[in-house]
XYZ file of C-alpha atoms in Angstrom:
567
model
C -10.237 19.547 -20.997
C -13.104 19.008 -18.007
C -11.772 18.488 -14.292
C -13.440 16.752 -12.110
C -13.836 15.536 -8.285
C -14.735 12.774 -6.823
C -15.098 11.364 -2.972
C -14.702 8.457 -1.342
C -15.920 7.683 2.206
C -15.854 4.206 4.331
C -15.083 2.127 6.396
C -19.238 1.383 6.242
C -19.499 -2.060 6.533
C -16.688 -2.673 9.501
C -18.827 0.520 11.139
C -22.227 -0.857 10.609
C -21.602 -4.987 10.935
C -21.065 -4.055 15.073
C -24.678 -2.674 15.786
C -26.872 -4.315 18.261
C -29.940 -1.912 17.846
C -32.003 -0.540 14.767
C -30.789 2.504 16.406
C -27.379 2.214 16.545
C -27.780 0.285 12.882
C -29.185 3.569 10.956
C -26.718 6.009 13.199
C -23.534 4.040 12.246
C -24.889 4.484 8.765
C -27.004 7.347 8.730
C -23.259 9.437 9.548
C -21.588 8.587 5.857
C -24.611 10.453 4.090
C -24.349 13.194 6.849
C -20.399 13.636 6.703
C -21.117 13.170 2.649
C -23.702 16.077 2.836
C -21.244 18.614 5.229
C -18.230 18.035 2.849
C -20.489 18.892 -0.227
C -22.575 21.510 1.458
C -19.008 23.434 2.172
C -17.542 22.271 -1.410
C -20.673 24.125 -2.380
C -20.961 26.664 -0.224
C -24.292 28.516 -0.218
C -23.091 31.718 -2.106
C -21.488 29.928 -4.991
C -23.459 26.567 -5.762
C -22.214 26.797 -9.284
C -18.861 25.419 -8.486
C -19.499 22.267 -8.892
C -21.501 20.150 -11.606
C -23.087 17.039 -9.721
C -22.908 14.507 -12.035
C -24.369 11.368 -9.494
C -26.792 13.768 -7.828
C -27.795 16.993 -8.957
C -28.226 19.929 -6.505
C -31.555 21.450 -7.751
C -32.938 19.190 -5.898
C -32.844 20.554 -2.396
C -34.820 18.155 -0.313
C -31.438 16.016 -0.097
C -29.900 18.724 1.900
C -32.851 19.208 4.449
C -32.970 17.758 7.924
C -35.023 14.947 9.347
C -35.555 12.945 5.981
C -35.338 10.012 8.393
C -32.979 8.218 5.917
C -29.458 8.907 4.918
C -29.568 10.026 1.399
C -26.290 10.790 0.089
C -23.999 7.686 -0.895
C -20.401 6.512 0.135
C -19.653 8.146 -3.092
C -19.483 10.955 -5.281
C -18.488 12.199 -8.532
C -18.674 15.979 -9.798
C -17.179 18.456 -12.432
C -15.768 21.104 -11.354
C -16.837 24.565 -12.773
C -14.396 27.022 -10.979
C -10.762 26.493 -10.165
C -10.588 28.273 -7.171
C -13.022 25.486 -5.455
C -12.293 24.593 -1.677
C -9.261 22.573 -0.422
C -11.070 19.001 -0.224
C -8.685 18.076 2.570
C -9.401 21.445 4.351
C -12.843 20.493 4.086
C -12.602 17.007 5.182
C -11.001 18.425 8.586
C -13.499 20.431 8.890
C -16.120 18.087 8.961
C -14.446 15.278 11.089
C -13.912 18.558 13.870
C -17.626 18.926 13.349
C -18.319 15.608 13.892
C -16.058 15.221 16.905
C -17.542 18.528 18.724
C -20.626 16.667 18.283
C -19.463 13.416 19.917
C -17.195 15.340 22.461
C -20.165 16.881 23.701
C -22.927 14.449 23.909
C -20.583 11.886 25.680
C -20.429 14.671 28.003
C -23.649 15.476 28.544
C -25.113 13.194 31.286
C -29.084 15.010 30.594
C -29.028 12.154 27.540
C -30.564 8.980 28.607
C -27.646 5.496 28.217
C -28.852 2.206 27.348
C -28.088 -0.986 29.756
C -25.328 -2.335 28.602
C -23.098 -5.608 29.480
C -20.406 -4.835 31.901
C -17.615 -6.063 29.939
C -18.196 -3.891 27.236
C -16.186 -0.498 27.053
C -18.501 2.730 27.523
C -17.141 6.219 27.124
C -19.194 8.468 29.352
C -18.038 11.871 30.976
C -14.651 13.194 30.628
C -14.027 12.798 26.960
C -11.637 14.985 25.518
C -12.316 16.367 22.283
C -8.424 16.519 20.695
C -9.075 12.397 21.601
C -11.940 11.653 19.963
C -10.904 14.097 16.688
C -7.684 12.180 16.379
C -9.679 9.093 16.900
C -11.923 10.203 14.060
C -9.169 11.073 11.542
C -7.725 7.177 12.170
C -10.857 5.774 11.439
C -12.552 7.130 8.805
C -11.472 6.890 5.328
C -11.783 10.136 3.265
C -10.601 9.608 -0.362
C -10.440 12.098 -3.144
C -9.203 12.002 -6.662
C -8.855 15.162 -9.080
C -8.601 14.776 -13.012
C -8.630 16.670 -16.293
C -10.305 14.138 -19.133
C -11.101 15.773 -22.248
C -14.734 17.267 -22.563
C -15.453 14.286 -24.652
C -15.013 12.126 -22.446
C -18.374 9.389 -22.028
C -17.846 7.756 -18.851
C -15.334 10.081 -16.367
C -17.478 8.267 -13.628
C -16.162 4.956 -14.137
C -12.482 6.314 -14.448
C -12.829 8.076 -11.233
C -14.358 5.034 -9.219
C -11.843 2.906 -10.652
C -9.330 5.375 -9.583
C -11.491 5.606 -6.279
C -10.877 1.826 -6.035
C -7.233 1.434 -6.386
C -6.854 3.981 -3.453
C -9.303 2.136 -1.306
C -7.501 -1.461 -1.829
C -4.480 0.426 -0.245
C -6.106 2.543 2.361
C -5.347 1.261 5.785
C -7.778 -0.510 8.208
C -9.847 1.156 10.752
C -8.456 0.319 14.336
C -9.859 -1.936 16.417
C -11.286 -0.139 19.048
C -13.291 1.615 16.734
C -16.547 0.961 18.630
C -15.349 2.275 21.854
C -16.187 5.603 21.034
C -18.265 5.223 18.405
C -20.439 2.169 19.524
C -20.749 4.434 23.037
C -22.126 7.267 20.424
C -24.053 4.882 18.356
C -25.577 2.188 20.961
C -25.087 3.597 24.684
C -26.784 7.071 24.072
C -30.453 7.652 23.428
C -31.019 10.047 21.151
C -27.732 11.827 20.324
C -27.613 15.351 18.092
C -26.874 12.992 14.656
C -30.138 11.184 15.676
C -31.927 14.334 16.481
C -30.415 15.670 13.142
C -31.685 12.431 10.721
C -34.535 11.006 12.254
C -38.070 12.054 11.531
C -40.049 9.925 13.929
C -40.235 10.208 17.829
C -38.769 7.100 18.621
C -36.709 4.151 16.793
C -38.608 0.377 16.404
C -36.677 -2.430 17.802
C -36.368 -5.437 16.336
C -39.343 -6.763 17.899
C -41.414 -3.914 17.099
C -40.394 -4.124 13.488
C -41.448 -8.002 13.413
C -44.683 -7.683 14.674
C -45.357 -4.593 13.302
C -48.774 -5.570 11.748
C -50.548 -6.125 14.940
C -51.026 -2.176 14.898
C -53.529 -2.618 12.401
C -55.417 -5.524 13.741
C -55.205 -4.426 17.999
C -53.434 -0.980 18.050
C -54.738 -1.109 21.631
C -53.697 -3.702 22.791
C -50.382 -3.226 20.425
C -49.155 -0.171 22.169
C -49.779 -1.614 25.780
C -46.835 -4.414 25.091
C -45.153 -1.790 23.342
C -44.678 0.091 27.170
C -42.922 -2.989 27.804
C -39.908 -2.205 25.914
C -39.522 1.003 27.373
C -38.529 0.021 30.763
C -34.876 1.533 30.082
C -33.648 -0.171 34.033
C -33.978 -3.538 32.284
C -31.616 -5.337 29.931
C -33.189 -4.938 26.267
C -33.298 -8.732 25.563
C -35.685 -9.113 28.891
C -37.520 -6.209 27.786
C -38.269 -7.886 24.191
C -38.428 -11.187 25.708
C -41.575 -9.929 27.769
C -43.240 -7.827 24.853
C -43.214 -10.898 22.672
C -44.525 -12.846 25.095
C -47.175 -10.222 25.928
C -48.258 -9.660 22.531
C -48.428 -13.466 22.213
C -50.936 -13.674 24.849
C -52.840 -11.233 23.251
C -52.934 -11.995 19.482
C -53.639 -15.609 20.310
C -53.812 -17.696 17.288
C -53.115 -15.072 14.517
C -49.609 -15.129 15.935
C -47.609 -16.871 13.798
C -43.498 -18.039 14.180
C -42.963 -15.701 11.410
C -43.322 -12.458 13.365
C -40.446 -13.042 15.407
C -38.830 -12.525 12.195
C -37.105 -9.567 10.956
C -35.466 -8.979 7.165
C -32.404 -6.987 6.571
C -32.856 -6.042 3.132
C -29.692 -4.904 1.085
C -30.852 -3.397 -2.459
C -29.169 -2.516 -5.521
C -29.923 -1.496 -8.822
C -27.900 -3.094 -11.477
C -26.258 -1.561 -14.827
C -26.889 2.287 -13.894
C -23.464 3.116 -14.733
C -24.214 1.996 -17.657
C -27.650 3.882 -18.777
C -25.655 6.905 -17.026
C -23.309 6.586 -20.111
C -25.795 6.539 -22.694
C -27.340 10.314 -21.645
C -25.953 13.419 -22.608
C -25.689 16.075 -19.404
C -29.148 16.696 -19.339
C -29.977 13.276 -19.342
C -27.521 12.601 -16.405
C -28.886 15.036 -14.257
C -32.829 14.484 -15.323
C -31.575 11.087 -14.288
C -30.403 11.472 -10.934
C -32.776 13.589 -9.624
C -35.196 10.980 -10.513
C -33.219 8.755 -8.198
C -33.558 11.550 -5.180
C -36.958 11.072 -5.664
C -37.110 6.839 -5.971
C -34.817 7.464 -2.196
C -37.641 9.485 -0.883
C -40.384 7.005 -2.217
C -38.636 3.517 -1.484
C -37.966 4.960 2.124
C -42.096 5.524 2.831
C -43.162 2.414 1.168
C -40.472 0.378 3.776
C -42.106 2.304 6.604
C -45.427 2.121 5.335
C -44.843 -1.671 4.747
C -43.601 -1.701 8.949
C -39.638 -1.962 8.136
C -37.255 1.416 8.397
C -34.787 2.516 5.822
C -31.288 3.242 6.947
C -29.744 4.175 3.909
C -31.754 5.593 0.649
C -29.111 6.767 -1.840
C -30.459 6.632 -5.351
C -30.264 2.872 -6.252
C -28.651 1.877 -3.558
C -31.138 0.933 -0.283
C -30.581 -0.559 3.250
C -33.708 -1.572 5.676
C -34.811 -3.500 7.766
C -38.328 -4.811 7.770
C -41.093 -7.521 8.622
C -40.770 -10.784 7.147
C -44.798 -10.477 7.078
C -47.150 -7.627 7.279
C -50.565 -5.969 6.115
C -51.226 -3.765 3.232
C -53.856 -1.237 3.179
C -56.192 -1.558 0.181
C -57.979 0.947 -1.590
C -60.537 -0.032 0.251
C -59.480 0.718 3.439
C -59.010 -3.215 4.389
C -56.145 -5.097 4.988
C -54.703 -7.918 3.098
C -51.894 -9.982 4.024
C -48.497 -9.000 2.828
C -45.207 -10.392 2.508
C -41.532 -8.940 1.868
C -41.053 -10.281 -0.910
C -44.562 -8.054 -2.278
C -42.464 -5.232 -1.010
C -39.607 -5.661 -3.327
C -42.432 -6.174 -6.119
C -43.402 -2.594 -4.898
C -40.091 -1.183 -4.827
C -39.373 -2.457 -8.570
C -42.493 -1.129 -9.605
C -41.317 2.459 -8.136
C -37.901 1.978 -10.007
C -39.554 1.426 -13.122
C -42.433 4.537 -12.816
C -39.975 7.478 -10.707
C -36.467 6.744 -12.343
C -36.684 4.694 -16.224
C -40.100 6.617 -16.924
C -39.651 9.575 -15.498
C -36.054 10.344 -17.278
C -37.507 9.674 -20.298
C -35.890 5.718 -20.687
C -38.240 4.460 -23.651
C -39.209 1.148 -24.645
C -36.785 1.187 -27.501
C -33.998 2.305 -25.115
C -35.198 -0.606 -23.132
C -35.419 -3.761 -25.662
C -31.604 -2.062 -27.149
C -30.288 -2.303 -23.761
C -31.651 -5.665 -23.119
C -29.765 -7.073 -26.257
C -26.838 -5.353 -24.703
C -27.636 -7.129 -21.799
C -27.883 -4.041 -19.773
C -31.322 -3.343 -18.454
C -31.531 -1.705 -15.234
C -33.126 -3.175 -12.827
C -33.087 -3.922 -9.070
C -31.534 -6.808 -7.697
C -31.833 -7.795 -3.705
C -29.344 -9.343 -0.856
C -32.155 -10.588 1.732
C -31.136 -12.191 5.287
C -34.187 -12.969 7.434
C -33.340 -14.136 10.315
C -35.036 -14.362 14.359
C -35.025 -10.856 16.135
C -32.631 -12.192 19.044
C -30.067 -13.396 15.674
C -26.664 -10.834 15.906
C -27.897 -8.208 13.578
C -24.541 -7.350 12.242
C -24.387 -11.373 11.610
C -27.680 -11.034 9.163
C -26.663 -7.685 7.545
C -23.508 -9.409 6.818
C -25.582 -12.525 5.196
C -27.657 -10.031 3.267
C -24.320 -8.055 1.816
C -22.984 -11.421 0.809
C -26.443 -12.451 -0.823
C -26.127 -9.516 -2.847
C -22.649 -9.126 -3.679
C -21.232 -12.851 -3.761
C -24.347 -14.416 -5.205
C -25.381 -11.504 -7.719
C -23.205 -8.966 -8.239
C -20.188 -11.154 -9.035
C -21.883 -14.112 -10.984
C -23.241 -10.534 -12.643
C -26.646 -12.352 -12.301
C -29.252 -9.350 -13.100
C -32.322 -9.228 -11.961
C -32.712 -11.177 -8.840
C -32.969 -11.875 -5.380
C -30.518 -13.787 -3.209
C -32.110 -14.546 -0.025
C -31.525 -16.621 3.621
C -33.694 -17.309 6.195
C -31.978 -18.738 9.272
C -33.953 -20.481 12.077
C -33.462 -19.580 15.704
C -31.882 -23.130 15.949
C -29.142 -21.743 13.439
C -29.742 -24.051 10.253
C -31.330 -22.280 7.441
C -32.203 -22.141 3.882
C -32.684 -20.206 1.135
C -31.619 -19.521 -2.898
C -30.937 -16.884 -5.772
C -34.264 -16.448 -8.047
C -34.261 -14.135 -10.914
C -36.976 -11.843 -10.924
C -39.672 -12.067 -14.066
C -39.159 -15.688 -14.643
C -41.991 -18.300 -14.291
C -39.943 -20.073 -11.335
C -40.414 -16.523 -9.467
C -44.215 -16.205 -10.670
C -44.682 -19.735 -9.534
C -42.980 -18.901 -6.148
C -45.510 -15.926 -5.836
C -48.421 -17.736 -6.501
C -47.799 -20.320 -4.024
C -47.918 -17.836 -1.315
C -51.274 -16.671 -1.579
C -51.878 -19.697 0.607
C -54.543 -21.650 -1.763
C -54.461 -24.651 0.952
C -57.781 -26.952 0.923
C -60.213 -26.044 2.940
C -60.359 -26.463 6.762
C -56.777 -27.815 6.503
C -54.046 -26.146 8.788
C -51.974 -24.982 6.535
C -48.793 -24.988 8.847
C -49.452 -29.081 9.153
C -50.423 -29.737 5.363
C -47.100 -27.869 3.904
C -45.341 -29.491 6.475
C -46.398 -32.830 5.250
C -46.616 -31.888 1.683
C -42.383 -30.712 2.074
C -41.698 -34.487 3.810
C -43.343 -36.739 1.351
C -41.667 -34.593 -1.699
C -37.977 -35.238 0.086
C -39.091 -38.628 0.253
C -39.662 -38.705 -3.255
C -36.723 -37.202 -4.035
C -35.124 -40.849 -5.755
C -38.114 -40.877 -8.067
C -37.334 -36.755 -9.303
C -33.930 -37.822 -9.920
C -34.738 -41.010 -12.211
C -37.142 -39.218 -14.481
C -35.795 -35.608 -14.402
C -33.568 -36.198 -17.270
C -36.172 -38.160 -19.364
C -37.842 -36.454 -22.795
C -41.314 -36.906 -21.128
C -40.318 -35.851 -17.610
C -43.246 -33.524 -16.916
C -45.755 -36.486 -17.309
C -43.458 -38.582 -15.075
C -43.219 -35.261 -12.640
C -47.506 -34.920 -12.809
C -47.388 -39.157 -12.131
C -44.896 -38.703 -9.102
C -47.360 -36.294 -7.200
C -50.916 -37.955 -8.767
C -49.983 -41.275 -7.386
C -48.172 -40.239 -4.055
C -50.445 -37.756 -3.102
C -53.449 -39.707 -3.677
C -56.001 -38.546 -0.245
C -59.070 -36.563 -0.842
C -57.521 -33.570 0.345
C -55.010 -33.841 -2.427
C -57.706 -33.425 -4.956
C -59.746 -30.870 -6.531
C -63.063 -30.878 -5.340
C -64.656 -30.072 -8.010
C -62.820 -33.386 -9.945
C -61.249 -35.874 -7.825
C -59.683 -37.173 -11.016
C -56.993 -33.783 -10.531
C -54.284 -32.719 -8.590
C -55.954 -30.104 -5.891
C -55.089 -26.311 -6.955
C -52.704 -26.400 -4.250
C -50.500 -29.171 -5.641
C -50.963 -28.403 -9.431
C -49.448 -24.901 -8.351
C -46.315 -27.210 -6.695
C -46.105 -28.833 -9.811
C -46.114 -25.888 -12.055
C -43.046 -25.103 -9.066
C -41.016 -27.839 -9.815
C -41.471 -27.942 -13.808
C -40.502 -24.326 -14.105
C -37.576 -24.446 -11.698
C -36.416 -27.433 -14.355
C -37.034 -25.426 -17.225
C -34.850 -22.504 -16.092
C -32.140 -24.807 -14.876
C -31.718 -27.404 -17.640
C -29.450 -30.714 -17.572
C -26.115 -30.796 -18.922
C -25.778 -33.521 -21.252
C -26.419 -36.813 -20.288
C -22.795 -37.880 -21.005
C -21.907 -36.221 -17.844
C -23.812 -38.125 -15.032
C -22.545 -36.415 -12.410
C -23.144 -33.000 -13.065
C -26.796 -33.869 -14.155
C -27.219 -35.221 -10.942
C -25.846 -32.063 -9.263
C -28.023 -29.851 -11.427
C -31.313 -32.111 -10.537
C -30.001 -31.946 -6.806
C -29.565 -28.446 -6.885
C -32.878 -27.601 -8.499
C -34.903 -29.508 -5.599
C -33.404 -27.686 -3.410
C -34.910 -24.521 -4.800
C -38.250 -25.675 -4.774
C -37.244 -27.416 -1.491
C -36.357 -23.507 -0.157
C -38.886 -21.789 -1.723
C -41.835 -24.297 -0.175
C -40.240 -24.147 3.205
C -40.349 -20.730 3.128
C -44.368 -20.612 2.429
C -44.200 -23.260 5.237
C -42.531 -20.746 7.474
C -44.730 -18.156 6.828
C -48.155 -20.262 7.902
C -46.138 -22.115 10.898
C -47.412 -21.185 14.565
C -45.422 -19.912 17.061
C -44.509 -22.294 18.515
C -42.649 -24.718 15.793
């Protein structure tokens, strides 16, 4: 028989959803991986690392355990066999840590030498006078620390899924977190510049607002002139939304023209990677542990492509990723140039990374691949995306992004994909789930390399090319369901968008580039979504609905991304 551990930790999305600030976003999440990393580094202890057998994330790889990574890189979870049975008390261990944690608190609460942030007067703010015995008991309320022990025989091919499913039955009856949770901890989090767990995690000398992080790509065009509105936000004696309020408008001023409505914008992105557990299962030891380090290092490199991208990564463990980050930016060519860029490139990016650091690197061949696939288990990534307007609550759009991911992929068990939002300043949005690797998502991506005619503004000729399609939208739903519906779909647009601009210049007798693209759009989002039978009426009609409003989404979305500022 084989024992083994394994370690629960939450609550993280009640402690994250009330954040206000980037900062106060990766600290309330940023302190799972480090309470994570204290238990394990005194489970471990330095003299006898050989008491434990990390199964999720192997210890030879000691760059998880250094400081400043700028990411948290342990997850809420954790699964090891244990080697020796004399291994620590994991409840011993877990009060040692949360007495750690509340010395820490205790005494920068205390410490008026660390700079607050304005904050409204009706909100609660612990400063001086905080007694420690308070905020540990506080601590021990809030935070859920779950452990299970079992013996499964040495056979045994999947004791991670028994343990998590184990882990789960104890979470469903754990208690909730009290409500004044963010009292203290939002006073730790939000109200205090700087504090030790910052100091601790962070790598960089100061954290990007929301603002910052939308406009981000102005550094490379007027880095001058970009760091003289940044000042503005720095003004700590003024409320934060004046302070942004006054940098946008600044930077406005000075970008003129090539400021677009779009980098007011930030993404929360919310990233998973789908049926590991499963290709964890198919290795042998080795394989498990070849496999996970490969995932320390995909962290590592998924974190510096977000921050080289302009976003910042508040959570990096193994396939599991939290950041926030431009809706638009610039990518530096090997060249040296800049060419525009776009989040969803970055996710491109990031599945490229998956695919080179963790399935090539652990050895995942192409025959493991195409037998997995007819298992219908391929790994892959799959991405919750809210984008939303940088005064938007930002526990409001992490909460849209977890529900992108989980509701709208994870439980249809759609592989693959993205789920994404984008919601106005008005409040009314858009959006829709696209699988990744499909000719809907190819057409998507070609569409956004902005192949407008020439001298047209492309904000106004999306605009009207998105009206006259909705107008059209009687004639899509006559002739969707027809056996010759993509020479009715090429006749809809031929004969409704019939001025010169809508034709290729180089043969007035086509469709312009532009529009044959939208076509190509439309067709494909048809062929992936196919009509029921035509003895139900009214769930072909649904279907045909439904698929316009992808290609509805997906153009508005290029629209939003050429739009000026002031739409």
């Amino acid at each position: 028989m084989a024992k083994y551990l394994a370690i629960s930790i939450g609550p993280i999305f009640e402690t994250l959803r009330p954040a206000r600030s980037t900062k106060a976003l990766w600290a309330s999440s940023y302190v799972f991986s480090w309470i994570m990393r204290e238990m394990l580094k005194k489970l471990l202890n330095d003299v006898e690392e050989e008491k434990l057998e990390i199964i999720d994330l192997t210890m030879e790889n000691k760059i998880a355990f250094q400081e400043h990574q700028g990411v948290g890189l342990f997850p809420d979870r954790f699964v090891a066999r244990i080697l020796k049975s004399d291994y620590s008390d994991m409840q011993k261990v877990a009060r040692e840590v949360m007495d750690d944690l509340a010395k820490m608190i205790t005494k920068n609460l205390n410490d008026d030498k660390i700079g607050r942030a304005h904050v409204e007067k009706k909100r609660p703010v612990h400063s001086g006078n905080v007694e420690k015995g308070a905020v540990l008991n506080f601590l021990f309320q809030y935070f859920r620390i779950l452990s299970v022990e079992m013996e499964l025989p040495e056979k045994e091919s999947n004791p991670v899924k028994l343990l998590t499913d184990h882990l789960n039955s104890l979470e469903l009856a754990a208690t909730r977190p009290p409500k004044e949770a963010f009292d203290i901890l939002g006073s730790f989090f939000e109200n205090l510049f700087y504090n030790d767990l910052i100091k601790k995690g962070f790598n960089k000398d100061r954290f990007p607002s929301s603002p910052a992080i939308a406009t981000s790509m102005f550094k490379h065009t007027m880095e001058k002139a970009y760091n003289a509105c940044l000042k503005t936000l720095d003004d700590r004696s003024t409320p934060e939304a004046l302070r942004q309020q006054e940098f946008m408008n600044a930077l406005e001023i000075e970008a003129k023209d090539s400021f677009k409505l779009c980098h007011k914008y930030v993404a929360i992105v919310r990233a998973d990677a789908d049926n590991m557990g499963h290709l964890f299962q198919s290795r042998d030891v080795a394989g498990k542990q070849t496999l996970a380090n490969c995932l320390v290092e995909f962290s590592l490199m998924a974190a510096t492509e977000v921050e080289l991208y302009g976003g910042i990564t508040t959570y990096a463990g193994g396939d599991d990723l939290l950041f926030m980050a431009p809706a638009v930016s610039l990518r530096k060519t090997k060249k040296g140039d800049y060419v525009p860029d776009h989040i969803f490139l970055l996710m491109e990016r990031l599945d490229e990374k998956f695919k080179e650091l963790v399935l090539d690197e652990a050895g995942i061949t192409n025959e493991d691949l195409d037998k997995l696939a007819k298992e219908k288990k391929s790994p892959s990534m799959s991405y919750g995306v809210s984008i939303c307007h940088y005064k938007y609550p930002m526990g409001e759009s992490l909460e849209i992004a977890h529900s992108n991911l989980f509701t709208k992929i994870k439980s249809p068990k759609t592989k693959n994909a993205i789920a994404w939002n984008l919601t106005k300043h008005s409040g009314s949005g858009f959006g829709v789930t696209l699988q990744k690797h499909t000719s809907v998502f190819a057409a998507f991506q070609k569409l956004q390399l902005n192949n407008v005619p020439d001298k047209e503004n492309p904000g106004k000729f999306l605009s009207s090319v998105i009206f006259k399609l909705e107008d059209l939208n009687g004639l899509f739903l006559g002739t969707a369901g027809l056996a010759n519906r993509d020479v009715h779909f090429h006749s809809i647009l031929y004969n409704n968008f019939n001025e010169k601009i809508h034709r290729d210049p180089k043969d007035e007798q086509k469709l312009s580039p532009y529009l044959r693209d939208v076509l190509a759009l439309i067709t494909a989002v048809f062929d992936e979504h196919p009509l029921p039978s035509k003895k139900e009426a009214e769930q072909t009609k649904q279907q045909i609905k439904e698929n316009l409003l992808t290609v509805y989404s997906c153009l508005r979305f290029i629209h939003f991304l050429n739009s000026p500022s002031k739409s």
